[in-house]
Coordinates of C-alpha atoms in Angstrom, one line a residue:
M289 CA 64.9 161.7 72.0
T290 CA 65.6 161.0 68.3
K291 CA 68.5 158.9 67.1
T292 CA 70.3 161.9 65.6
K293 CA 70.2 163.8 68.9
L294 CA 71.4 160.7 70.7
H295 CA 74.4 160.5 68.5
E296 CA 75.1 164.2 68.8
G297 CA 75.2 163.8 72.5
I298 CA 77.6 160.8 72.8
A299 CA 79.3 160.1 69.5
A300 CA 79.5 160.7 65.8
P301 CA 76.6 159.6 63.7
E302 CA 76.7 156.2 62.0
I303 CA 78.5 155.8 58.7
N304 CA 76.3 154.5 55.8
F305 CA 78.7 152.9 53.4
D306 CA 75.9 152.3 50.9
T307 CA 75.3 156.1 50.6
I308 CA 79.0 156.6 49.9
D309 CA 79.0 154.0 47.2
H310 CA 75.9 155.6 45.6
I311 CA 77.6 159.1 45.5
R312 CA 80.7 157.6 44.0
R313 CA 78.8 155.8 41.2
N314 CA 76.8 159.0 40.2
T315 CA 79.9 161.3 39.9
N316 CA 81.5 162.0 36.5
Q317 CA 85.0 161.0 37.7
P318 CA 86.8 158.1 36.0
T319 CA 86.3 154.7 37.4
D320 CA 89.8 154.2 38.7
V321 CA 89.6 157.5 40.6
Q322 CA 86.2 156.5 42.0
E323 CA 87.5 153.2 43.1
L324 CA 90.6 154.8 44.7
K325 CA 88.5 157.3 46.7
G326 CA 86.0 154.6 47.6
E327 CA 88.8 152.5 49.1
Q328 CA 90.2 155.5 51.0
D329 CA 86.7 156.3 52.4
K330 CA 86.4 152.7 53.7
T331 CA 89.8 152.5 55.1
Q332 CA 89.2 155.7 57.0
Y333 CA 86.7 153.9 59.2
A334 CA 88.3 150.4 59.2
R335 CA 89.6 148.9 62.5
V336 CA 93.1 147.4 63.1
V337 CA 92.6 143.8 63.9
P338 CA 95.2 142.3 66.4
E339 CA 97.3 139.5 65.1
S340 CA 96.6 137.3 68.2
R341 CA 93.3 136.5 69.8
S342 CA 95.0 136.8 73.2
Y343 CA 95.8 140.5 72.6
F344 CA 93.1 141.6 75.1
T345 CA 94.1 139.2 77.8
V346 CA 96.3 140.1 80.8
Q347 CA 99.2 137.9 79.6
P348 CA 98.9 137.6 75.8
N349 CA 102.3 135.9 75.3
F350 CA 101.8 133.4 78.0
T351 CA 98.2 132.6 76.8
D352 CA 99.4 132.1 73.2
T353 CA 102.1 129.8 74.4
L354 CA 99.8 127.7 76.6
I355 CA 97.2 127.4 73.8
S356 CA 99.9 126.3 71.3
F357 CA 101.2 123.6 73.8
D358 CA 97.7 122.3 74.5
K359 CA 97.1 122.0 70.7
I360 CA 100.4 120.1 70.3
L361 CA 99.5 117.8 73.1
E362 CA 96.0 117.2 71.6
N363 CA 97.6 116.3 68.2
N364 CA 100.2 113.9 69.7
Q365 CA 98.4 112.4 72.7
K366 CA 98.0 109.0 71.0
L367 CA 101.7 108.5 70.6
P368 CA 103.4 105.9 72.7
V369 CA 104.9 107.2 76.0
S370 CA 107.8 105.9 78.1
D371 CA 107.7 105.1 81.8
P372 CA 107.9 108.4 83.9
R373 CA 111.0 107.0 85.6
D374 CA 112.7 106.4 82.2
A375 CA 111.7 109.7 80.7
P376 CA 114.7 112.0 79.9
K377 CA 115.6 114.2 82.8
V378 CA 115.1 117.9 82.0
A379 CA 116.0 121.0 84.0
W380 CA 113.1 123.3 83.3
L381 CA 113.1 127.1 83.5
S382 CA 112.0 128.5 86.8
G383 CA 109.0 130.7 87.1
R384 CA 111.2 133.8 87.6
E385 CA 113.3 133.0 84.6
Y386 CA 110.3 132.6 82.4
K387 CA 108.8 135.9 83.6
N388 CA 112.0 137.7 82.8
M389 CA 112.0 136.1 79.4
I390 CA 108.5 137.2 78.3
G391 CA 108.2 140.3 80.4
E392 CA 104.8 139.4 81.9
K393 CA 103.7 138.8 85.5
I394 CA 102.5 135.3 85.9
K395 CA 101.3 133.4 88.9
N396 CA 103.2 130.3 89.9
S397 CA 100.1 128.2 89.7
R398 CA 99.6 129.2 86.0
Y399 CA 103.3 128.4 85.2
Q400 CA 102.9 125.0 86.9
Q401 CA 99.9 124.4 84.7
M402 CA 102.2 124.9 81.7
L403 CA 104.9 122.7 83.1
Q404 CA 102.4 119.8 83.5
V405 CA 101.8 120.0 79.8
L406 CA 105.5 120.1 79.1
K407 CA 106.2 117.1 81.3
R408 CA 103.5 115.2 79.5
L409 CA 105.0 116.0 76.2
N410 CA 108.5 115.0 77.5
Q411 CA 107.1 111.5 78.2
I412 CA 106.6 110.8 74.5
H413 CA 108.9 108.0 73.5
P414 CA 112.1 109.4 71.9
A415 CA 111.8 107.1 68.9
V416 CA 108.5 108.8 67.8
M417 CA 109.1 112.3 69.2
P418 CA 107.8 114.8 66.6
S419 CA 110.0 117.8 65.7
E420 CA 107.4 120.3 66.8
V421 CA 107.4 118.7 70.3
E422 CA 111.2 118.8 70.5
K423 CA 111.2 122.5 69.4
A424 CA 108.6 123.3 72.1
L425 CA 110.6 121.5 74.8
D426 CA 113.8 123.2 73.9
T427 CA 112.3 126.6 74.6
F428 CA 111.8 125.8 78.3
K429 CA 115.0 123.8 78.9
R430 CA 117.9 125.2 81.0
D431 CA 121.5 125.1 79.8
T432 CA 122.5 123.2 83.0
V433 CA 122.5 119.5 83.4
P434 CA 119.9 118.1 85.9
E435 CA 122.5 115.9 87.6
A436 CA 124.6 119.0 88.4
A437 CA 121.9 120.2 90.8
S438 CA 121.3 116.9 92.5
T439 CA 122.3 115.8 96.0
K440 CA 126.0 116.3 96.6
I441 CA 127.9 113.0 97.2
S442 CA 130.6 113.2 99.9
P443 CA 133.9 111.9 98.7
I444 CA 135.8 109.0 100.4
D445 CA 138.7 110.2 102.6
G446 CA 142.1 108.6 103.1
F447 CA 140.7 106.1 105.7
G448 CA 138.1 104.8 103.3
R449 CA 135.2 106.6 105.1
S450 CA 132.3 108.5 103.5
L451 CA 130.4 111.1 105.5
G452 CA 126.6 111.8 105.4
V453 CA 124.6 114.4 107.2
G454 CA 120.9 114.2 107.9
R455 CA 118.3 116.3 109.7
R456 CA 114.8 115.6 111.0
K457 CA 112.8 118.0 113.2
T458 CA 115.4 119.4 115.7
S459 CA 117.8 116.4 115.3
T460 CA 121.1 116.5 113.4
A461 CA 123.0 113.3 112.6
R462 CA 126.4 112.6 111.0
A463 CA 127.3 109.1 109.8
W464 CA 130.6 107.7 108.7
L465 CA 130.5 104.6 106.6
V466 CA 133.5 102.3 105.9
E467 CA 133.7 98.8 104.5
G468 CA 133.5 96.2 107.2
T469 CA 131.4 93.4 108.8
G470 CA 128.2 95.2 109.8
E471 CA 129.1 96.8 113.2
V472 CA 127.0 99.9 114.2
L473 CA 127.9 102.5 116.9
V474 CA 125.7 105.5 117.8
N475 CA 127.3 108.1 120.1
G476 CA 129.7 105.4 121.2
K477 CA 126.9 102.9 122.1
T478 CA 125.7 99.8 120.3
L479 CA 122.4 100.1 118.3
S480 CA 120.4 98.3 121.0
E481 CA 121.8 100.5 123.7
A482 CA 121.2 103.8 121.9
F483 CA 117.6 103.0 120.9
G484 CA 115.3 100.9 123.0
R485 CA 112.5 100.5 120.4
I486 CA 113.0 97.9 117.7
H487 CA 111.3 100.2 115.1
D488 CA 113.9 103.0 115.7
R489 CA 116.8 100.5 115.3
E490 CA 115.4 99.3 112.0
T491 CA 114.9 102.9 110.9
V492 CA 118.6 103.6 111.4
I493 CA 119.9 100.8 109.3
W494 CA 117.0 100.8 106.8
P495 CA 119.2 102.2 103.9
L496 CA 121.6 99.3 104.3
K497 CA 118.8 96.8 104.7
A498 CA 116.9 98.1 101.6
T499 CA 120.0 97.6 99.5
M500 CA 121.2 94.4 101.2
R501 CA 124.4 96.0 102.4
V502 CA 124.0 95.4 106.2
D503 CA 127.0 93.0 106.5
K504 CA 129.3 94.9 104.1
Y505 CA 129.8 98.2 106.0
N506 CA 130.7 99.4 109.5
L507 CA 128.7 102.4 110.7
W508 CA 129.7 105.0 113.2
C509 CA 127.2 107.8 114.0
R510 CA 126.9 111.0 116.0
V511 CA 123.5 112.4 116.6
E512 CA 122.2 115.2 118.9
G513 CA 119.0 117.1 119.5
G514 CA 115.3 116.0 119.5
G515 CA 113.9 112.7 120.6
T516 CA 114.5 109.1 119.7
T517 CA 112.2 109.2 116.6
G518 CA 113.7 112.4 115.2
Q519 CA 117.2 111.0 115.9
A520 CA 116.5 107.7 114.2
E521 CA 115.0 109.3 111.1
S522 CA 117.8 111.8 110.8
L523 CA 120.2 108.9 110.9
T524 CA 118.3 107.3 108.0
L525 CA 119.1 110.2 105.8
A526 CA 122.7 110.5 107.0
V527 CA 123.4 106.8 106.4
A528 CA 121.8 106.9 102.9
K529 CA 124.0 109.8 101.9
A530 CA 127.1 108.1 103.3
L531 CA 126.2 105.0 101.3
L532 CA 126.0 107.0 98.1
G533 CA 129.6 108.0 98.6
H534 CA 130.6 104.3 98.2
E535 CA 128.0 103.3 95.6
P536 CA 126.4 106.2 93.7
A537 CA 124.5 103.7 91.5
L538 CA 122.3 102.8 94.5
K539 CA 120.5 106.2 94.3
P540 CA 117.4 105.0 92.4
A541 CA 117.0 102.1 94.9
L542 CA 117.4 104.4 97.9
R543 CA 114.9 106.9 96.4
R544 CA 112.3 104.2 96.0
A545 CA 112.9 103.1 99.6
G546 CA 112.3 106.8 100.7
C547 CA 115.8 107.2 102.3
I548 CA 117.3 110.2 100.5
T549 CA 114.2 112.5 100.7
R550 CA 114.2 114.7 103.8
D551 CA 111.0 114.9 105.7
P552 CA 110.4 118.7 106.3
R553 CA 107.6 118.4 108.8
K554 CA 108.0 119.9 112.2
V555 CA 105.8 120.4 115.2
E556 CA 103.4 123.3 114.7
R557 CA 104.0 126.1 117.2
K558 CA 101.5 127.0 120.0
K559 CA 99.5 130.1 119.3
P560 CA 98.5 132.8 121.8
G561 CA 95.0 132.2 123.2
H562 CA 95.1 128.5 122.2
V563 CA 95.6 125.5 124.5
K564 CA 97.9 124.0 121.8
A565 CA 98.7 124.6 118.2
R566 CA 95.1 124.3 117.1
K567 CA 93.1 123.4 120.2
M568 CA 91.0 126.2 121.6
P569 CA 89.9 126.5 125.2
A570 CA 86.4 125.3 126.1
W571 CA 83.7 127.9 125.5
V572 CA 81.9 129.0 128.6
K573 CA 78.6 130.9 128.3
R574 CA 79.0 132.8 131.6

C-alpha cells in the first residue's frame, strides 16, 4: 500500500509547507499580499498550545498548585526554621472545602501531600518569611481562629468546682476538681479502695502529678462501665480537662504528658467463623 492510499484511508495527506512557500514566491502578487496569505495558510494548520503543562492531567488546577508550592519550597528550603511547637498555629482548609474551591475531585491522600508542603513552609522563621510564601499560605488558611476549635474548657461553678468528662473503651468518667489539700474519692471510695493496682492509682492522678498539683486540689470522681484499666484511663482524661478549668495555661504541659488526648482504641469484635477477632480455628485435613 502506498503512502497516498494510506492517507486516503485514515486521514488527510500531509501538508508540505515548503511547497506552499514556493508557490507564494513564484506568483505575481505583491509581497505584502503574499506574506498575508502565507501567514493565513500556516495558521490554518497551527495547533492551539495550552497555557499550562498540566492541561492534560486529571486535576490541572491541583497539579499546577502543587508544582508551584514545591518550587517555592525548593527556593526557600535553606531559610532558618522555628521549632514545630513554636510555629504559628494555622487552621487549614479541609479537603472538602478545597475541592469546592477549585471544582476538582481530589483524593485525601493527595491533599495531605500538599498540606505537608504547606506545613513545612509555615515553619520558616517569621523574621525571614518571604512574601511569596505568605501569599501561598494565605490561600489555604481558614477565616476561623485555631483556638476556637480546640478542647472546650468547663467553667468554674459557684462552689469553685470545674467538671471534666473522659472516655476510654466502654468506660465513662466525670471528675470534679476544687482547690484543697489533695484528697481523692472515686465513686465514694478512696483511691486505694477503688483501684487495687498501684499502676491504676497513678494513672488516675497522673495529670496532677505531671503538673505538680497533687496537694493543691481535691478530686471527686464518678466512673462507670468497663474494667479497671478503662476506668483509670478515662479518669485521666476527665481529671486533665477539669484541671484546665482552673489553669488553662497548663495545656501544653498536659499535652506533652499525654493527658488530654483521648485513646480511641477499642477491642476488635469477634468475626463469624473465627475463634476470636483474628484467630482462625485449627485446620483439619479430614
